[in-house]
């Protein structure tokens, strides 16, 4: 893990990606998500790691608002993109994420997983692309709400 140049991506970025109509996001968030995902896809931004809990949460939102075809499009996109990596954290990280979720009332399970995963990395690699502001006050985590490369 040391030396890796990747960032995590939050559901708030994957969910509004692809301009699916009818999603409950602002136009600004949709545009920022598209800019981030597009930058990762083209290699202008670092490779993005998608935790399994983020993937599942994204699929649930898409299923509830857009149906199974939207989920299939996202599955296909994630499988075909060489710059997005699906990642299953170890049980130690999952348990730490549960504890973090219990300590922070604004956090859902997935948010706790993101913080727990990032906390095991070197400080300069604790970066998450997100547009919802949940990580703004988490010490040691760098939330990026726009298509910015933190490694240049």
mmCIF file of N, CA, C and O in Angstrom, residues 5-7 9 13 32-48 82-84 127 129 144-152:
data_model
loop_
_atom_site.group_PDB
_atom_site.id
_atom_site.type_symbol
_atom_site.label_atom_id
_atom_site.label_comp_id
_atom_site.label_asym_id
_atom_site.label_seq_id
_atom_site.Cartn_x
_atom_site.Cartn_y
_atom_site.Cartn_z
ATOM 1 N N UNK A 5 -0.572 5.443 -5.705
ATOM 2 C CA UNK A 5 -1.139 6.737 -6.094
ATOM 3 C C UNK A 5 -2.573 6.542 -6.530
ATOM 4 O O UNK A 5 -2.887 6.590 -7.710
ATOM 5 N N UNK A 6 -3.440 6.295 -5.597
ATOM 6 C CA UNK A 6 -4.855 6.186 -5.909
ATOM 7 C C UNK A 6 -5.643 6.998 -4.893
ATOM 8 O O UNK A 6 -5.092 7.439 -3.889
ATOM 9 N N UNK A 7 -6.891 7.201 -5.195
ATOM 10 C CA UNK A 7 -7.799 7.885 -4.277
ATOM 11 C C UNK A 7 -9.036 7.008 -4.143
ATOM 12 O O UNK A 7 -9.307 6.163 -4.992
ATOM 13 N N UNK A 9 -13.183 6.827 -4.030
ATOM 14 C CA UNK A 9 -14.302 7.564 -4.601
ATOM 15 C C UNK A 9 -15.545 7.197 -3.793
ATOM 16 O O UNK A 9 -15.747 6.038 -3.442
ATOM 17 N N UNK A 13 -20.124 10.596 -5.729
ATOM 18 C CA UNK A 13 -19.529 10.834 -7.046
ATOM 19 C C UNK A 13 -20.024 9.807 -8.059
ATOM 20 O O UNK A 13 -20.366 10.154 -9.185
ATOM 21 N N UNK A 32 -19.920 18.121 -11.176
ATOM 22 C CA UNK A 32 -18.659 17.810 -10.485
ATOM 23 C C UNK A 32 -18.375 16.313 -10.531
ATOM 24 O O UNK A 32 -17.234 15.894 -10.742
ATOM 25 N N UNK A 33 -19.403 15.492 -10.345
ATOM 26 C CA UNK A 33 -19.222 14.031 -10.404
ATOM 27 C C UNK A 33 -18.758 13.613 -11.795
ATOM 28 O O UNK A 33 -17.834 12.801 -11.930
ATOM 29 N N UNK A 34 -19.369 14.161 -12.830
ATOM 30 C CA UNK A 34 -18.971 13.831 -14.196
ATOM 31 C C UNK A 34 -17.537 14.274 -14.485
ATOM 32 O O UNK A 34 -16.784 13.557 -15.164
ATOM 33 N N UNK A 35 -17.143 15.435 -13.976
ATOM 34 C CA UNK A 35 -15.772 15.911 -14.164
ATOM 35 C C UNK A 35 -14.774 14.982 -13.473
ATOM 36 O O UNK A 35 -13.720 14.661 -14.030
ATOM 37 N N UNK A 36 -15.093 14.554 -12.255
ATOM 38 C CA UNK A 36 -14.209 13.658 -11.505
ATOM 39 C C UNK A 36 -14.104 12.310 -12.203
ATOM 40 O O UNK A 36 -13.006 11.816 -12.477
ATOM 41 N N UNK A 37 -15.239 11.704 -12.493
ATOM 42 C CA UNK A 37 -15.228 10.378 -13.129
ATOM 43 C C UNK A 37 -14.549 10.453 -14.496
ATOM 44 O O UNK A 37 -13.740 9.587 -14.848
ATOM 45 N N UNK A 38 -14.840 11.492 -15.242
ATOM 46 C CA UNK A 38 -14.195 11.656 -16.550
ATOM 47 C C UNK A 38 -12.691 11.805 -16.433
ATOM 48 O O UNK A 38 -11.940 11.216 -17.215
ATOM 49 N N UNK A 39 -12.230 12.558 -15.440
ATOM 50 C CA UNK A 39 -10.793 12.733 -15.220
ATOM 51 C C UNK A 39 -10.103 11.448 -14.812
ATOM 52 O O UNK A 39 -8.974 11.172 -15.234
ATOM 53 N N UNK A 40 -10.772 10.645 -14.001
ATOM 54 C CA UNK A 40 -10.207 9.348 -13.621
ATOM 55 C C UNK A 40 -10.148 8.451 -14.855
ATOM 56 O O UNK A 40 -9.136 7.795 -15.119
ATOM 57 N N UNK A 41 -11.223 8.446 -15.624
ATOM 58 C CA UNK A 41 -11.283 7.604 -16.835
ATOM 59 C C UNK A 41 -10.169 7.918 -17.819
ATOM 60 O O UNK A 41 -9.571 7.021 -18.394
ATOM 61 N N UNK A 42 -9.898 9.198 -18.026
ATOM 62 C CA UNK A 42 -8.885 9.594 -19.004
ATOM 63 C C UNK A 42 -7.469 9.507 -18.459
ATOM 64 O O UNK A 42 -6.508 9.643 -19.217
ATOM 65 N N UNK A 43 -7.324 9.316 -17.160
ATOM 66 C CA UNK A 43 -6.004 9.254 -16.548
ATOM 67 C C UNK A 43 -5.469 10.611 -16.132
ATOM 68 O O UNK A 43 -4.333 10.718 -15.668
ATOM 69 N N UNK A 44 -6.270 11.673 -16.284
ATOM 70 C CA UNK A 44 -5.849 12.996 -15.830
ATOM 71 C C UNK A 44 -5.872 13.095 -14.304
ATOM 72 O O UNK A 44 -5.203 13.958 -13.732
ATOM 73 N N UNK A 45 -6.643 12.234 -13.674
ATOM 74 C CA UNK A 45 -6.718 12.149 -12.209
ATOM 75 C C UNK A 45 -6.199 10.774 -11.796
ATOM 76 O O UNK A 45 -6.154 9.848 -12.612
ATOM 77 N N UNK A 46 -5.837 10.614 -10.530
ATOM 78 C CA UNK A 46 -5.323 9.321 -10.076
ATOM 79 C C UNK A 46 -6.354 8.211 -10.240
ATOM 80 O O UNK A 46 -7.563 8.456 -10.308
ATOM 81 N N UNK A 47 -5.858 6.974 -10.270
ATOM 82 C CA UNK A 47 -6.758 5.822 -10.294
ATOM 83 C C UNK A 47 -7.638 5.864 -9.055
ATOM 84 O O UNK A 47 -7.220 6.304 -7.993
ATOM 85 N N UNK A 48 -8.867 5.409 -9.228
ATOM 86 C CA UNK A 48 -9.845 5.469 -8.133
ATOM 87 C C UNK A 48 -10.144 4.056 -7.640
ATOM 88 O O UNK A 48 -10.412 3.153 -8.422
ATOM 89 N N UNK A 82 -10.233 0.745 -16.788
ATOM 90 C CA UNK A 82 -8.977 0.324 -16.159
ATOM 91 C C UNK A 82 -8.539 1.242 -15.017
ATOM 92 O O UNK A 82 -7.650 0.878 -14.245
ATOM 93 N N UNK A 83 -9.150 2.394 -14.889
ATOM 94 C CA UNK A 83 -8.738 3.349 -13.857
ATOM 95 C C UNK A 83 -9.626 3.340 -12.618
ATOM 96 O O UNK A 83 -9.444 4.156 -11.725
ATOM 97 N N UNK A 84 -10.598 2.426 -12.592
ATOM 98 C CA UNK A 84 -11.419 2.214 -11.393
ATOM 99 C C UNK A 84 -11.167 0.795 -10.915
ATOM 100 O O UNK A 84 -11.295 -0.157 -11.683
ATOM 101 N N UNK A 127 -7.042 10.447 0.593
ATOM 102 C CA UNK A 127 -7.812 11.326 -0.273
ATOM 103 C C UNK A 127 -9.070 10.598 -0.748
ATOM 104 O O UNK A 127 -9.013 9.434 -1.120
ATOM 105 N N UNK A 129 -12.557 11.390 -3.308
ATOM 106 C CA UNK A 129 -13.399 12.242 -4.134
ATOM 107 C C UNK A 129 -14.824 12.111 -3.627
ATOM 108 O O UNK A 129 -15.373 11.008 -3.549
ATOM 109 N N UNK A 144 -11.995 15.727 -1.689
ATOM 110 C CA UNK A 144 -11.882 16.538 -2.901
ATOM 111 C C UNK A 144 -13.234 16.588 -3.602
ATOM 112 O O UNK A 144 -13.702 15.578 -4.117
ATOM 113 N N UNK A 145 -13.867 17.765 -3.643
ATOM 114 C CA UNK A 145 -15.181 17.902 -4.278
ATOM 115 C C UNK A 145 -15.115 18.286 -5.755
ATOM 116 O O UNK A 145 -16.124 18.648 -6.340
ATOM 117 N N UNK A 146 -13.906 18.250 -6.330
ATOM 118 C CA UNK A 146 -13.767 18.644 -7.731
ATOM 119 C C UNK A 146 -12.679 17.801 -8.391
ATOM 120 O O UNK A 146 -11.959 17.067 -7.735
ATOM 121 N N UNK A 147 -12.563 17.958 -9.700
ATOM 122 C CA UNK A 147 -11.604 17.184 -10.490
ATOM 123 C C UNK A 147 -10.206 17.774 -10.338
ATOM 124 O O UNK A 147 -9.657 18.400 -11.245
ATOM 125 N N UNK A 148 -9.614 17.554 -9.198
ATOM 126 C CA UNK A 148 -8.292 18.054 -8.869
ATOM 127 C C UNK A 148 -7.385 16.870 -8.585
ATOM 128 O O UNK A 148 -7.773 15.934 -7.884
ATOM 129 N N UNK A 149 -6.165 16.892 -9.116
ATOM 130 C CA UNK A 149 -5.209 15.824 -8.878
ATOM 131 C C UNK A 149 -4.330 16.217 -7.694
ATOM 132 O O UNK A 149 -3.516 17.135 -7.798
ATOM 133 N N UNK A 150 -4.462 15.524 -6.563
ATOM 134 C CA UNK A 150 -3.702 15.898 -5.369
ATOM 135 C C UNK A 150 -2.228 15.515 -5.445
ATOM 136 O O UNK A 150 -1.443 15.907 -4.581
ATOM 137 N N UNK A 151 -1.828 14.792 -6.473
ATOM 138 C CA UNK A 151 -0.456 14.297 -6.550
ATOM 139 C C UNK A 151 0.413 15.047 -7.539
ATOM 140 O O UNK A 151 1.504 14.614 -7.857
ATOM 141 N N UNK A 152 -0.072 16.174 -8.062
ATOM 142 C CA UNK A 152 0.770 16.962 -8.971
ATOM 143 C C UNK A 152 1.098 18.294 -8.343
ATOM 144 O O UNK A 152 0.472 18.759 -7.453
#
